[in-house]
PDB file of C-alpha atoms in Angstrom:
ATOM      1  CA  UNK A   1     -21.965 -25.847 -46.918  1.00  0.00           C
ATOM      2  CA  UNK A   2     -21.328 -25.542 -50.661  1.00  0.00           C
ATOM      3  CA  UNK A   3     -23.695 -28.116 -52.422  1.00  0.00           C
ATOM      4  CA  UNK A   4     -21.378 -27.894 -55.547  1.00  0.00           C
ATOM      5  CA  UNK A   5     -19.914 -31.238 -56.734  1.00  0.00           C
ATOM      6  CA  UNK A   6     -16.095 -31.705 -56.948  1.00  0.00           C
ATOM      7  CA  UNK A   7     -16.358 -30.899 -60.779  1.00  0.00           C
ATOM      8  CA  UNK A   8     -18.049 -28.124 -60.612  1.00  0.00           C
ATOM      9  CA  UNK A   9     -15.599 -26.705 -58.199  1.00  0.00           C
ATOM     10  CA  UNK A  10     -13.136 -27.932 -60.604  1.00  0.00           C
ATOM     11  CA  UNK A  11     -15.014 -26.348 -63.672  1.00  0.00           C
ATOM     12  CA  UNK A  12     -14.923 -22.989 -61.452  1.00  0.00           C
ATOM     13  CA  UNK A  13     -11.240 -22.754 -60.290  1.00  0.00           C
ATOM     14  CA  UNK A  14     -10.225 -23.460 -63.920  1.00  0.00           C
ATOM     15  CA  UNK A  15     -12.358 -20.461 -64.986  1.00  0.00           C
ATOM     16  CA  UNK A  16     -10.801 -18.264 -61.938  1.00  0.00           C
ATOM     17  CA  UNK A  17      -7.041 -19.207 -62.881  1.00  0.00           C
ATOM     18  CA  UNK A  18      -8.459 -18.334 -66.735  1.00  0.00           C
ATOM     19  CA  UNK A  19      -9.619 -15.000 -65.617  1.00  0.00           C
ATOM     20  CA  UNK A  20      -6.155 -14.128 -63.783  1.00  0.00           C
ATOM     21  CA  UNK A  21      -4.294 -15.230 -66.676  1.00  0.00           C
ATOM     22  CA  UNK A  22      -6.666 -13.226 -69.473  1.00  0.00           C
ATOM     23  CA  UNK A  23      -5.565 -10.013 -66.692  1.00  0.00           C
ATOM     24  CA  UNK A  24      -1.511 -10.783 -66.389  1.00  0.00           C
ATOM     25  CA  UNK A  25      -0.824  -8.821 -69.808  1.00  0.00           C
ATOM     26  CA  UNK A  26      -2.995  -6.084 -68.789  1.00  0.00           C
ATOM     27  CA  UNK A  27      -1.502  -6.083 -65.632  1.00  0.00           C
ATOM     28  CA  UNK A  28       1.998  -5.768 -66.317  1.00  0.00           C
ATOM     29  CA  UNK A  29       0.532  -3.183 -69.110  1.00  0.00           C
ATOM     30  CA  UNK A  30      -0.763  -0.917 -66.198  1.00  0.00           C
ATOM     31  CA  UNK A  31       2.167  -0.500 -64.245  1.00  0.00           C
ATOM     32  CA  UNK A  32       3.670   1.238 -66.857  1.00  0.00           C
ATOM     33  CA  UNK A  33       2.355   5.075 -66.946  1.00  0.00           C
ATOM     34  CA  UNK A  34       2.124   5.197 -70.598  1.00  0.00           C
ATOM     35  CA  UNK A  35      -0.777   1.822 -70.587  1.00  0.00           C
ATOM     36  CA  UNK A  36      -4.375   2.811 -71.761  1.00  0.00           C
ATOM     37  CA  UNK A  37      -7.161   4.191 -69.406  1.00  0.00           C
ATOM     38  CA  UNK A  38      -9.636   1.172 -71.031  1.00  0.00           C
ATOM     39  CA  UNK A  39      -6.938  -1.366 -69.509  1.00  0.00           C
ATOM     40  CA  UNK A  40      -8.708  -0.007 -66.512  1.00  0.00           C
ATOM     41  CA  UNK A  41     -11.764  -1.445 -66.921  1.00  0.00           C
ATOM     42  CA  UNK A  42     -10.886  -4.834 -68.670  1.00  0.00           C
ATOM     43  CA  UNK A  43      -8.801  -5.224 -65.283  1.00  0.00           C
ATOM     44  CA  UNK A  44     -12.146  -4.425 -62.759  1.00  0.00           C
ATOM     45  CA  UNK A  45     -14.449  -6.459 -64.808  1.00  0.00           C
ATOM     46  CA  UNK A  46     -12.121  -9.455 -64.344  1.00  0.00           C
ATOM     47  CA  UNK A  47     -11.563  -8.592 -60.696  1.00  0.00           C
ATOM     48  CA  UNK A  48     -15.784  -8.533 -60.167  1.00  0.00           C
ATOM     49  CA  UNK A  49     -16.391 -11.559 -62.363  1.00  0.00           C
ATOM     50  CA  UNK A  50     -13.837 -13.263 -60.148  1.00  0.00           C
ATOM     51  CA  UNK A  51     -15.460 -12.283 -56.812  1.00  0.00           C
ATOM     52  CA  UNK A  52     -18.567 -13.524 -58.099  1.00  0.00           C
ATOM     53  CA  UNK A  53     -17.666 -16.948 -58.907  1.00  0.00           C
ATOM     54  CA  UNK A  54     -15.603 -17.216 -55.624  1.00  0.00           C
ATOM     55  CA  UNK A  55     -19.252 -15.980 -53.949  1.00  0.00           C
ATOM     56  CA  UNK A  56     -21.039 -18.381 -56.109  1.00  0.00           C
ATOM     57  CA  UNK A  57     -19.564 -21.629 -56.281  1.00  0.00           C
ATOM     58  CA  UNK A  58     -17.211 -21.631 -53.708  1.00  0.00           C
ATOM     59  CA  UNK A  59     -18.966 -19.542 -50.751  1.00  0.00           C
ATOM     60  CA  UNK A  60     -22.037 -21.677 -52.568  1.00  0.00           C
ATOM     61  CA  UNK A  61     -24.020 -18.911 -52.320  1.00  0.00           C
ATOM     62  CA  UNK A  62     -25.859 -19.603 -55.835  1.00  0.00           C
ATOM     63  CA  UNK A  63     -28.717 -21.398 -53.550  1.00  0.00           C
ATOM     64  CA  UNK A  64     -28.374 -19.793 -50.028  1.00  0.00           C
ATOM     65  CA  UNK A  65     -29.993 -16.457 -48.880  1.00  0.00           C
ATOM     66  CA  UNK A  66     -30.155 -13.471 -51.808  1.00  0.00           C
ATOM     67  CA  UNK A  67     -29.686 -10.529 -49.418  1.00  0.00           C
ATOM     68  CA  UNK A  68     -26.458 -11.848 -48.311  1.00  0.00           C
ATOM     69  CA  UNK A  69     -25.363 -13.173 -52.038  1.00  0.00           C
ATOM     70  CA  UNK A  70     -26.243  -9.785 -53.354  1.00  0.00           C
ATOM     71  CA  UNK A  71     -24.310  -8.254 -50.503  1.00  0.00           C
ATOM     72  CA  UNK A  72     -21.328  -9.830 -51.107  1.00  0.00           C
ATOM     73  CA  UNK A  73     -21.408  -9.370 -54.974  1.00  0.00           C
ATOM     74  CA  UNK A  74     -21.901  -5.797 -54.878  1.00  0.00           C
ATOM     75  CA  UNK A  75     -19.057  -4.878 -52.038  1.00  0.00           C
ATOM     76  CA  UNK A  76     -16.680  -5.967 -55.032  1.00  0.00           C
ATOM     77  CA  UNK A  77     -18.677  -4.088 -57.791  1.00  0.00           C
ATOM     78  CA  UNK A  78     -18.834  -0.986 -55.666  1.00  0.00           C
ATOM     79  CA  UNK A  79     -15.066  -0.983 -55.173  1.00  0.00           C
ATOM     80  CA  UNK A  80     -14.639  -1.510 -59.173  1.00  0.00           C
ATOM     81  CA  UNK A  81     -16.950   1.301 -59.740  1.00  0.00           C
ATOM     82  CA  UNK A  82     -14.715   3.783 -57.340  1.00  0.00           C
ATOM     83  CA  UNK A  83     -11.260   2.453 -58.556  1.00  0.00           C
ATOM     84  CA  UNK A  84     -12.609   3.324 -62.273  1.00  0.00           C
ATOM     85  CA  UNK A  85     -14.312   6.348 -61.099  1.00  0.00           C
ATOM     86  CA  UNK A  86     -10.912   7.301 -59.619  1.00  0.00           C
ATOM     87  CA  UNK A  87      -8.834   6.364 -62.217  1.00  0.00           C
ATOM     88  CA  UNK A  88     -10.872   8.268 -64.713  1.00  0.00           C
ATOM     89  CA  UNK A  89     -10.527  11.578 -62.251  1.00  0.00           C
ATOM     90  CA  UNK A  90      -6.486  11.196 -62.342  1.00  0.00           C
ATOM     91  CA  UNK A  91      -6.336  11.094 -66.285  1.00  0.00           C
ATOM     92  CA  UNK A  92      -8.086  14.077 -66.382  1.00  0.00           C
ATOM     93  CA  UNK A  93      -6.729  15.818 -63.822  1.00  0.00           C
ATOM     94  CA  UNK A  94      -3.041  14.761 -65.295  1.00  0.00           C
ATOM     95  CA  UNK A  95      -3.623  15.967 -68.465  1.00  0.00           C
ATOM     96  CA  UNK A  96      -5.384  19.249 -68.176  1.00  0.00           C
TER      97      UNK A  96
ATOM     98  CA  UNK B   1     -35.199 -31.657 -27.989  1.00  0.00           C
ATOM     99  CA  UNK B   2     -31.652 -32.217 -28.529  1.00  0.00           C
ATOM    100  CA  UNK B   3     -31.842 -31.955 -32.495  1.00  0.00           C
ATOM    101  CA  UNK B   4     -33.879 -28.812 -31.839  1.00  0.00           C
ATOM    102  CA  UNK B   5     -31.041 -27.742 -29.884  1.00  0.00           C
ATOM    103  CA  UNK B   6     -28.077 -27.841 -31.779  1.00  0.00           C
ATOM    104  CA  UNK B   7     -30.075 -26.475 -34.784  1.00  0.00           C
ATOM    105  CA  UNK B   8     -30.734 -23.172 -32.776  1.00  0.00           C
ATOM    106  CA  UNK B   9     -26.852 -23.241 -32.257  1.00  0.00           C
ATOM    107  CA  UNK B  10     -26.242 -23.478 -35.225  1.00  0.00           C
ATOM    108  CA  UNK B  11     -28.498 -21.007 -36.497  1.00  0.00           C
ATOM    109  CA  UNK B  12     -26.534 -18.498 -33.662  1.00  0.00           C
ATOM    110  CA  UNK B  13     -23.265 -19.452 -35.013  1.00  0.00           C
ATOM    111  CA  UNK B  14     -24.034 -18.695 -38.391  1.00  0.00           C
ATOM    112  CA  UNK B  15     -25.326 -15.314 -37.444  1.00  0.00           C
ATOM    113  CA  UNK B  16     -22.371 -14.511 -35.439  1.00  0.00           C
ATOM    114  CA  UNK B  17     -20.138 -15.521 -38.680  1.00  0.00           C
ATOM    115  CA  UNK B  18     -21.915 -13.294 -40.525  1.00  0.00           C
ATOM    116  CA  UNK B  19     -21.476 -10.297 -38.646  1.00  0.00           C
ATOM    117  CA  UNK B  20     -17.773 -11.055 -38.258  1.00  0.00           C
ATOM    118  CA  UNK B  21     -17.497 -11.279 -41.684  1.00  0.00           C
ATOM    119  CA  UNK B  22     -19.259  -8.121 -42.478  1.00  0.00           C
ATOM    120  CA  UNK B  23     -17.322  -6.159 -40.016  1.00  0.00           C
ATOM    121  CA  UNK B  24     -13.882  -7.469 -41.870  1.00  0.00           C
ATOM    122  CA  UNK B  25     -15.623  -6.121 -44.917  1.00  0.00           C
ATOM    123  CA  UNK B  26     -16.283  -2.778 -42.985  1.00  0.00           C
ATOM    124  CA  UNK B  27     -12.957  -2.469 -41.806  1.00  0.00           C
ATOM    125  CA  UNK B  28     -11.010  -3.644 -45.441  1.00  0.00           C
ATOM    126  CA  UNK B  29     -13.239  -1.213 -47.293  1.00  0.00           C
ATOM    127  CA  UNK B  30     -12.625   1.661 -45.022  1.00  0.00           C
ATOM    128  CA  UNK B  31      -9.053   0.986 -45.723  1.00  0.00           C
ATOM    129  CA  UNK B  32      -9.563   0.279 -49.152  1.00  0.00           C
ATOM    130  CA  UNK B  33     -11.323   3.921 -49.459  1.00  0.00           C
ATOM    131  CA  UNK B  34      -8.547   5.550 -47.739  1.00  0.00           C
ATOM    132  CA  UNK B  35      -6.409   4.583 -49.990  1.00  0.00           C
ATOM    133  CA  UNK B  36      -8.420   5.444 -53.110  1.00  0.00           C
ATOM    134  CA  UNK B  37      -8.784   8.705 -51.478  1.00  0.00           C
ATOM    135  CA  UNK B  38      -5.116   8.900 -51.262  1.00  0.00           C
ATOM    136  CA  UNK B  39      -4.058   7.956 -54.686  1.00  0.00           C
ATOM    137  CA  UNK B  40      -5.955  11.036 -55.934  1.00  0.00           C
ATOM    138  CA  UNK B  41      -4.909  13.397 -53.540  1.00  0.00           C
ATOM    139  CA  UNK B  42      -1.246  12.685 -54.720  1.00  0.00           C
ATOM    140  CA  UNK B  43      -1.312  11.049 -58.310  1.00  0.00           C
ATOM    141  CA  UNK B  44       2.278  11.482 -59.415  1.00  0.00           C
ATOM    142  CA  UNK B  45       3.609  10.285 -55.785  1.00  0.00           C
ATOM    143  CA  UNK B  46       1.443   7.444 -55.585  1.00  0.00           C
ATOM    144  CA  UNK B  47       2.091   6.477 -59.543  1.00  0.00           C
ATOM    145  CA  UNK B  48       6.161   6.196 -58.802  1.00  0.00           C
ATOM    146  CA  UNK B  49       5.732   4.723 -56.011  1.00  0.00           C
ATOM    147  CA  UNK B  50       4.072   2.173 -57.526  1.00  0.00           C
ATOM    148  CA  UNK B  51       6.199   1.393 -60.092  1.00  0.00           C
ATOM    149  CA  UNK B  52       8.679  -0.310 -57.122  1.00  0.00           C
ATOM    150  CA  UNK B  53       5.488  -2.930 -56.459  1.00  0.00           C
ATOM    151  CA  UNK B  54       6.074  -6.309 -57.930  1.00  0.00           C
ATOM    152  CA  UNK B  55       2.515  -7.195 -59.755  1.00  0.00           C
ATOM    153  CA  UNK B  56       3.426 -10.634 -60.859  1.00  0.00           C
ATOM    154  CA  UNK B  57       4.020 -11.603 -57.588  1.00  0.00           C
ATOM    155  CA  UNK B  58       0.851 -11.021 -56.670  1.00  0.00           C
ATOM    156  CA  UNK B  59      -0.747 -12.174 -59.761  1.00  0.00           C
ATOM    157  CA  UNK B  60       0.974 -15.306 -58.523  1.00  0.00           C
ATOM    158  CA  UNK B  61      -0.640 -15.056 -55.159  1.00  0.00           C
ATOM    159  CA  UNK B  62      -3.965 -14.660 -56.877  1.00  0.00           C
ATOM    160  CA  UNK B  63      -3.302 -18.463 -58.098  1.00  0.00           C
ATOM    161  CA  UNK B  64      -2.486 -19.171 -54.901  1.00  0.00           C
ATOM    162  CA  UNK B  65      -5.310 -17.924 -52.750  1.00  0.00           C
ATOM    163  CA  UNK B  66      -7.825 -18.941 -55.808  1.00  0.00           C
ATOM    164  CA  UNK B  67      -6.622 -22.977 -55.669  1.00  0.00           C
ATOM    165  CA  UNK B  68      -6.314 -22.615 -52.035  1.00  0.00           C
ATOM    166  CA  UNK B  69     -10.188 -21.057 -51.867  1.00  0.00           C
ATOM    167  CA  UNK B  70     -10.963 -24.387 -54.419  1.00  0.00           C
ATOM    168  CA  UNK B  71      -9.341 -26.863 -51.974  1.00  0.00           C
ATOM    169  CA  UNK B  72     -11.371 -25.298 -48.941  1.00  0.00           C
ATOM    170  CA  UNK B  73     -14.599 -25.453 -51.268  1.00  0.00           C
ATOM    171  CA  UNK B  74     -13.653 -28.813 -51.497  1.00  0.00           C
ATOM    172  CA  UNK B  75     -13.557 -29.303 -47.583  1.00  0.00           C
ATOM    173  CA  UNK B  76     -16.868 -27.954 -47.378  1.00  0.00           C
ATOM    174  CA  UNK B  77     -18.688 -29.911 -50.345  1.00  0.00           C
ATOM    175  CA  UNK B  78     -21.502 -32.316 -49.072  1.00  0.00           C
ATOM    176  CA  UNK B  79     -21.010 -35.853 -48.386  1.00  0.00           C
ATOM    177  CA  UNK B  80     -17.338 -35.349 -48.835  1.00  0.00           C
ATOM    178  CA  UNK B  81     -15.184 -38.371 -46.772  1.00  0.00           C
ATOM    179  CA  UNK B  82     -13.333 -37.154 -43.582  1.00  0.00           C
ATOM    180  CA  UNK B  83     -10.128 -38.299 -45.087  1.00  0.00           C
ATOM    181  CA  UNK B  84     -10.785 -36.022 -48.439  1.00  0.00           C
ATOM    182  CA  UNK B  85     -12.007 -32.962 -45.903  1.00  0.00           C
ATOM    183  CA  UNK B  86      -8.983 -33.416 -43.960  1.00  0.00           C
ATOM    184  CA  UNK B  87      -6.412 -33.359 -46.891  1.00  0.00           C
ATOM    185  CA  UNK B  88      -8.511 -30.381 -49.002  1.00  0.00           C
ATOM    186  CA  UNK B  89      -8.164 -28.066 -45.600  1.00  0.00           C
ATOM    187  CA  UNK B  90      -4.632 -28.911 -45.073  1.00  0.00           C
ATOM    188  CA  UNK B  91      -3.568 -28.361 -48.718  1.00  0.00           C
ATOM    189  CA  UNK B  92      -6.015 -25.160 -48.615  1.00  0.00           C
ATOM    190  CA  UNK B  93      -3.878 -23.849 -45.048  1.00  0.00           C
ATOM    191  CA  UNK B  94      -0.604 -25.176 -46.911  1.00  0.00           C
ATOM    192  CA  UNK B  95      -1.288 -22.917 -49.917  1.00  0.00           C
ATOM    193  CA  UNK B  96      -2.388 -19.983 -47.585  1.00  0.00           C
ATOM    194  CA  UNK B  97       1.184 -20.327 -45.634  1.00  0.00           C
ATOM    195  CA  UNK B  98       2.444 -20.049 -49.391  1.00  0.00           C
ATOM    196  CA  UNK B  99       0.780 -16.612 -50.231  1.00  0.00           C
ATOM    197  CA  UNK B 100       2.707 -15.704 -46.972  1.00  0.00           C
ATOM    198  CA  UNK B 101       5.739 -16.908 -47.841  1.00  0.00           C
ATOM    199  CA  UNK B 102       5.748 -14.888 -51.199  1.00  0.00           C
ATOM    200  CA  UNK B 103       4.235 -11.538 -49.788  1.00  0.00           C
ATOM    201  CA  UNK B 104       7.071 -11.466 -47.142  1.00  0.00           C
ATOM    202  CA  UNK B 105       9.468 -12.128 -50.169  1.00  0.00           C
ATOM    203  CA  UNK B 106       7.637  -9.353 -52.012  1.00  0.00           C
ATOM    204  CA  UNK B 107       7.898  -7.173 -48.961  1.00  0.00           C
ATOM    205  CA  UNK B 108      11.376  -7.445 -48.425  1.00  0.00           C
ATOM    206  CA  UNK B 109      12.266  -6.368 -52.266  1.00  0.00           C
ATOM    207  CA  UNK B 110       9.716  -3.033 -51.084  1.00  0.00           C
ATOM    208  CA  UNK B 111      10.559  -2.318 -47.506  1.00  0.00           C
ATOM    209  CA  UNK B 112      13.582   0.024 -48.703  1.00  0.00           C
ATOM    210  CA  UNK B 113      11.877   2.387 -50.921  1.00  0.00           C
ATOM    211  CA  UNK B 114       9.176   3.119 -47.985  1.00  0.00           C
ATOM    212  CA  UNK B 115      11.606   5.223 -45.876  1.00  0.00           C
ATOM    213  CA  UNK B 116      12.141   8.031 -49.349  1.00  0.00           C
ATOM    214  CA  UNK B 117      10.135  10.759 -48.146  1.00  0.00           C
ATOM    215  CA  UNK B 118       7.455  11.421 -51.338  1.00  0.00           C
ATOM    216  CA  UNK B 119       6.876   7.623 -51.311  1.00  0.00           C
ATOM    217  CA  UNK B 120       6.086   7.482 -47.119  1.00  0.00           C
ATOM    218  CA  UNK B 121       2.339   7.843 -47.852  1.00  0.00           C
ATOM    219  CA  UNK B 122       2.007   5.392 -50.059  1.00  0.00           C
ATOM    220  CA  UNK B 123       3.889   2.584 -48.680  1.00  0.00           C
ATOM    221  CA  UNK B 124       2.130   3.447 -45.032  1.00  0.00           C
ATOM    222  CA  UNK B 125      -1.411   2.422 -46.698  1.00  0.00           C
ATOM    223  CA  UNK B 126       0.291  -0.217 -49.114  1.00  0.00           C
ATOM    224  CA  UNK B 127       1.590  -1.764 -45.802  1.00  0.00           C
ATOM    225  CA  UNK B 128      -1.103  -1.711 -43.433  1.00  0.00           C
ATOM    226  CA  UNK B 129      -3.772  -2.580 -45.854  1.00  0.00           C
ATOM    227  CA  UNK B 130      -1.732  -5.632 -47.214  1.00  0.00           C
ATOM    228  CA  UNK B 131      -0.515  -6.407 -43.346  1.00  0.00           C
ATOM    229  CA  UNK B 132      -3.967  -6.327 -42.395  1.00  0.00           C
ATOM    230  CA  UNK B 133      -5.034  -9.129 -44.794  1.00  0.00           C
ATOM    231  CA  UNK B 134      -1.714 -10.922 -44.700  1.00  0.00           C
ATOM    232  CA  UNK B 135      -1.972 -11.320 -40.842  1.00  0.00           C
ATOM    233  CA  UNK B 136      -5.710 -12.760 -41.833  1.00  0.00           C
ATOM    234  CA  UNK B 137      -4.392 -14.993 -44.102  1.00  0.00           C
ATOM    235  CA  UNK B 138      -1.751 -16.276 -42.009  1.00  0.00           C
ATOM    236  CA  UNK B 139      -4.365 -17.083 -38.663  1.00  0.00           C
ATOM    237  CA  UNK B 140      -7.024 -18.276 -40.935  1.00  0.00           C
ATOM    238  CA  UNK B 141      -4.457 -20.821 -42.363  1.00  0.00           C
ATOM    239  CA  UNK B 142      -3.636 -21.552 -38.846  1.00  0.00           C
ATOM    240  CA  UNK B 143      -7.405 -22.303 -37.785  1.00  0.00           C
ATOM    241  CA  UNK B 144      -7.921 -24.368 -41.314  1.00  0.00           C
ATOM    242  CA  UNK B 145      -5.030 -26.384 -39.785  1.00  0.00           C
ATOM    243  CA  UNK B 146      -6.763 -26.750 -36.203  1.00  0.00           C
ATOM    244  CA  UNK B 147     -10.327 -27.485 -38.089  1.00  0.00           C
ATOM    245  CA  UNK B 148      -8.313 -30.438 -40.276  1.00  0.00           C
ATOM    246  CA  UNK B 149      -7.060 -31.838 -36.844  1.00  0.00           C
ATOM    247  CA  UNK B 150     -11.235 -32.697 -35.759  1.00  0.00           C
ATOM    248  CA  UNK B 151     -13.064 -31.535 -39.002  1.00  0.00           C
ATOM    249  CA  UNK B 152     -16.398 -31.193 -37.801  1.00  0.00           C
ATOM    250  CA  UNK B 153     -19.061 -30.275 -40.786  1.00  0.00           C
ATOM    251  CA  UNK B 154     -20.371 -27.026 -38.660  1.00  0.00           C
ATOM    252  CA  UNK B 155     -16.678 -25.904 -38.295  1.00  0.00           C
ATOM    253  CA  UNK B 156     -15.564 -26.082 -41.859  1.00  0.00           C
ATOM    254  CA  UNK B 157     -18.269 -24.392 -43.236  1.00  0.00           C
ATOM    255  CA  UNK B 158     -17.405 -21.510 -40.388  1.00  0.00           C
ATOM    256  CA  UNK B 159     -13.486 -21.913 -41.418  1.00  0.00           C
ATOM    257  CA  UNK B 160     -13.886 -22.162 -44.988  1.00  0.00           C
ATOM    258  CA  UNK B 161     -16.923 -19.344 -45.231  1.00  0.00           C
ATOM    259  CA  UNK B 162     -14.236 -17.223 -43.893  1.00  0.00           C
ATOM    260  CA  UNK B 163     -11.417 -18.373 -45.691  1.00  0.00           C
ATOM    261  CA  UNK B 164     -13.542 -17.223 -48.973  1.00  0.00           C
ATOM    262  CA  UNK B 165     -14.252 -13.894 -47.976  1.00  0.00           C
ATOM    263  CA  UNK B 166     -10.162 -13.364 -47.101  1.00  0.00           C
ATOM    264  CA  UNK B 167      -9.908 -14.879 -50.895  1.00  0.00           C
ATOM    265  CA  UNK B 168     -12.774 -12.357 -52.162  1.00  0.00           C
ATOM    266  CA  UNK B 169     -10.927  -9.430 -50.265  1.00  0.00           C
ATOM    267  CA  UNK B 170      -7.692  -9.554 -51.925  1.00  0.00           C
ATOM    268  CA  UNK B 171      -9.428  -9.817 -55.519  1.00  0.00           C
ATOM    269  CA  UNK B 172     -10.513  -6.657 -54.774  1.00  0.00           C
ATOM    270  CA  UNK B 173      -7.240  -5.101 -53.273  1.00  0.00           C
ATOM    271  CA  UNK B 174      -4.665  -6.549 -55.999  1.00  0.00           C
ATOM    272  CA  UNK B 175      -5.914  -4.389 -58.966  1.00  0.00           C
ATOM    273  CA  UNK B 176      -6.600  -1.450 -56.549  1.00  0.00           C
ATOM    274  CA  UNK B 177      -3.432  -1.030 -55.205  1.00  0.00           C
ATOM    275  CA  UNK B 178      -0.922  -2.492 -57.339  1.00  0.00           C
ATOM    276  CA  UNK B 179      -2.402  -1.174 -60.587  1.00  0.00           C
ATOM    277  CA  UNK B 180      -5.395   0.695 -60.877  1.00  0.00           C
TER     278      UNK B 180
END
């Protein structure tokens, strides 16, 4: 049970709607072949910062058990890190 | 005794939640990895292919899952009124039958490009990795609906816990498969 108060919850989704907005032009940047690799990354971070809150403040894991919070952040942050790691790969392959 | 009792219950619940929850994660992120795996086995195929997804749809469903994730955090908050519990879970399920509604939408703009034979890959994994999670979405919203009906504390934290982990999945499959 999340021990977060209604505002806080508030303060959090506005930051999470924040996030996806600051990502929509880098978004619609990426689906176009010609968009920069470092979109990439700006687009990940976001993703990972997002999961975190949503762990955080809305799972309220902030004060509950740290295996389990750390758990859950790093599925996300692993993911990032292969999507990059991927992404990188393709360039190079593509252009050599 | 009886205290003692339903504590050890709901220590056992909890568990079991938890391993539920980590097996979704198990089963998303094998899914997740097959289709990393498959985006660089076939760049070019997988980059046109693509290019017929609709990201501001789902950077619309983002909004959607996010506020729906805030009005189940809501639900869950301590020393929240029934009333307030009951309307934050049936606004959360309302906004999860919402992401539905727009990723069938989104579907059927999609569905006719998966049958052209160097896009089959692609929309095979695009489909059963967003299916997956859109059935989830779609009986979780369901069950936030039952919960709202009686909402006992233990089962909207169980509800809600997994409502948030459904939210935390597709953070991590939007920029993965529609862009990335």
């Amino acid at each position: 049970m999340s021990d977060r108060s209604p505002r806080q919850l508030k303060k959090t989704w506005l930051v999470l709607i924040l996030l996806v907005l600051a990502g929509l032009p880098f978004s619609l940047k990426l689906q176009s072949s010609a968009a920069p690799l470092v979109f990439t990354p700006a687009l990940l971070t976001f993703a990972v910062l997002k999961a975190r809150l949503v762990v955080l403040n809305f799972l309220g894991l902030r004060s509950g058990p740290a295996a389990l919070r750390r758990g859950l952040i790093a599925w996300p942050l692993f993911f990032a890190v292969a999507a990059a790691a991927k992404a990188l790969i393709v360039a190079v392959s593509l252009s050599g | 005794m009886e205290q003692a009792m339903a504590a050890v219950e709901e220590e056992a619940d909890t568990f079991i939640l938890w391993v539920l929850i980590w097996s979704e994660l198990a089963a998303f992120g094998i899914l997740i990895g097959a289709f990393l795996v498959a985006t660089m086995i076939a760049p070019q195929h997988f980059g046109f292919a693509r290019l017929h997804l609709k990201p501001g749809l789902a950077a619309l469903n983002t909004l959607v899952l996010l506020t729906s994730g805030w009005q189940a955090a809501i639900a869950a908050g301590k020393g929240v009124s029934v009333a307030r519990r009951r309307r934050a879970l049936v606004v959360a399920a309302l906004l999860g039958f919402a992401f539905v509604s727009i990723k069938i939408y989104e579907y059927s703009a999609e569905i006719r490009f998966a049958g052209e034979a160097a896009f089959r890959s692609f929309f095979e994994l695009y489909f059963l990795l967003t299916g997956f999670h859109l059935v989830h979405v779609g009986f979780v919203g369901v069950l936030l609906l039952l919960v709202a009906w009686r909402p006992r504390p233990a089962n909207v934290d169980l509800v809600t816990t997994l409502w948030h982990v459904i939210d935390l999945v597709w953070i991590v499959m939007f920029p993965i498969v529609y862009l990335v």
